Amino acid sequence: MPKNKKRNTPHRGGSGGGGSGAAAATAATAGGQHRNVQPFSDEDASIETMSHCSGYSDPSSFAEDGPEVLDEEGSQEDLEYKLKGFIDLTLDKSAKTRQAALEGIKNVLASKMLYEFILERRMTLTDSIERCLKKGKGDEQRAAAALASVLCIQLGPGIESEEVLKTLGPILKKIICDGAASIQARQTCATCFGVCCFIATDDITELYSTLQCLENIFTKSYLKEKDTNVVCSTPTTALHISSLLVWTLLLTICPINEVKKKLEVHFHKLPSLLSSDDVNMRIAAGESLALLFELARGIESDFFYEDMESLTQMLRALATDGNKHRAKVDKRKQRSVFRDILRAVEERDFPTETVKFGPERMYIDCWVKKHTYDTFKEVLGSGMQYHLQSNEFLRNVFELGPPVMLDAATLKTMKISRFERHLYNSAAFKARTKARSKCRDKRADVGEFF
């Protein structure tokens, strides 16, 4: 893994005094002194304390505009100092402050490679995530699970990420299966569990166990034999979609024998999800089917699917869907995706996509690659391009080779500051306005002439 140069910065110890979690957060991010934080209990701070969280600087701002902003606004030393403050605040009594701290760490790690920094604090971070998953509720659990995914992406495959998964895996599984937990938290935990397993697991039995856990979730959306109508969406549909997508991701790293078993079980049941009244479920089922066909044909070039005619009819209907009761945006999105899915199933064809990052390009030329890219992009957000450039694990996944080393002069020529972009856009707008005005003047002159 690429290792950033570490600078030892003395961590300013906490001064005494009470104060809210928000005050500590402000001090941490502004370079002030930290107060001594206490491990939180099941009872959060009072409403009065929580109301002060509005003073907490929004951690999402660190990654809003990608790594470029981080480089401009502060040095590596400043960034690490802020991260230390966020890590301390994961122990705060206020649930809002803990959640904001988790999101702050996640956003920075999604936009910057800090391998050495987090390697030294891996156990501390894992403990914080574990506590927030166990004691927290809803949004806090969701933020903790999202951070766990990015933590494993930073660490890459190896004993460190294996230990993270070993610690957090049972808790994630418990939340996923807990019907009383928040749907959003269960959804994020399902994605996290699958992504961490994809990265870290070296135990085939653990991989199979994770697959089974996810199957138990999304198969609840399958049509029962007595049902002949559409699959109706429920409050848990979003959870079923996430479980299906990450299950499909894990299937791409399974041994051939296991893939064959899963194909036999799911090939004839997955098409029932195409009749769901939720557009995202229809799309997830269609993309999963396209990927399963690709895996099956990779194993057997002459693979034959018995119900091919009825399946292609369903796919063609979705690719040309004109139902008036569906939203125009949903129909447009669905038709675009299902045209590609139909081509994949009928003609074994995939429309190649190009992803640009820095001076490099990556060609997505198969469903496995597309699905893997989409999953990690969902986790990393705007930091995906940066990680494709710098993260050895992701570069290995997409067969990009070692990171391309660029000198400072080349990087400077590639970058354009926000101010320069503003000047360029302003000049372009003025030029367009001037050209439009001249064109109107000519039309007026011609009208007067005639």
CSV table of C-alpha atoms in Angstrom, one decimal, residues 11 20-22 24-25 35-45 56 83-102 105 123-132 135 140 147:
chain,number,residue,atom,x,y,z
A,11,HIS,CA,-1.0,16.1,20.3
A,20,SER,CA,-20.4,20.6,25.4
A,21,GLY,CA,-19.3,18.2,22.7
A,22,ALA,CA,-19.7,21.0,20.2
A,24,ALA,CA,-14.7,20.3,21.9
A,25,ALA,CA,-15.3,19.8,18.2
A,35,ARG,CA,-11.2,18.8,26.7
A,36,ASN,CA,-11.1,15.5,28.4
A,37,VAL,CA,-13.8,13.4,26.7
A,38,GLN,CA,-15.6,10.6,28.6
A,39,PRO,CA,-16.9,7.4,27.0
A,40,PHE,CA,-20.6,7.8,26.4
A,41,SER,CA,-23.3,6.0,28.2
A,42,ASP,CA,-26.6,4.7,26.9
A,43,GLU,CA,-28.1,8.0,27.9
A,44,ASP,CA,-27.1,10.9,25.7
A,45,ALA,CA,-26.5,14.4,26.8
A,56,TYR,CA,-19.7,22.2,15.1
A,83,LEU,CA,-8.4,13.8,12.4
A,84,LYS,CA,-7.1,13.3,15.9
A,85,GLY,CA,-9.7,15.7,17.2
A,86,PHE,CA,-12.4,13.8,15.4
A,87,ILE,CA,-11.2,10.5,16.8
A,88,ASP,CA,-11.4,11.9,20.3
A,89,LEU,CA,-14.9,13.1,19.7
A,90,THR,CA,-16.2,9.6,18.8
A,91,LEU,CA,-16.3,9.2,22.6
A,92,ASP,CA,-18.4,12.3,23.2
A,93,LYS,CA,-21.6,12.1,25.2
A,94,SER,CA,-23.7,13.7,22.5
A,95,ALA,CA,-24.9,11.3,19.8
A,96,LYS,CA,-24.9,14.2,17.3
A,97,THR,CA,-21.3,15.0,18.0
A,98,ARG,CA,-20.3,11.4,17.7
A,99,GLN,CA,-22.1,11.0,14.4
A,100,ALA,CA,-20.5,14.2,13.0
A,101,ALA,CA,-17.1,13.0,14.1
A,102,LEU,CA,-17.6,9.6,12.4
A,105,ILE,CA,-13.2,10.9,9.6
A,123,MET,CA,-7.4,-0.4,16.9
A,124,THR,CA,-8.6,2.9,18.3
A,125,LEU,CA,-10.7,3.5,15.2
A,126,THR,CA,-12.1,0.0,15.3
A,127,ASP,CA,-13.0,0.3,19.0
A,128,SER,CA,-14.8,3.6,18.3
A,129,ILE,CA,-16.8,2.1,15.4
A,130,GLU,CA,-17.6,-1.0,17.5
A,131,ARG,CA,-18.9,1.2,20.3
A,132,CYS,CA,-21.0,3.4,18.0
A,135,LYS,CA,-24.6,1.7,21.6
A,140,GLU,CA,-24.9,7.0,14.2
A,147,LEU,CA,-16.5,4.6,8.1
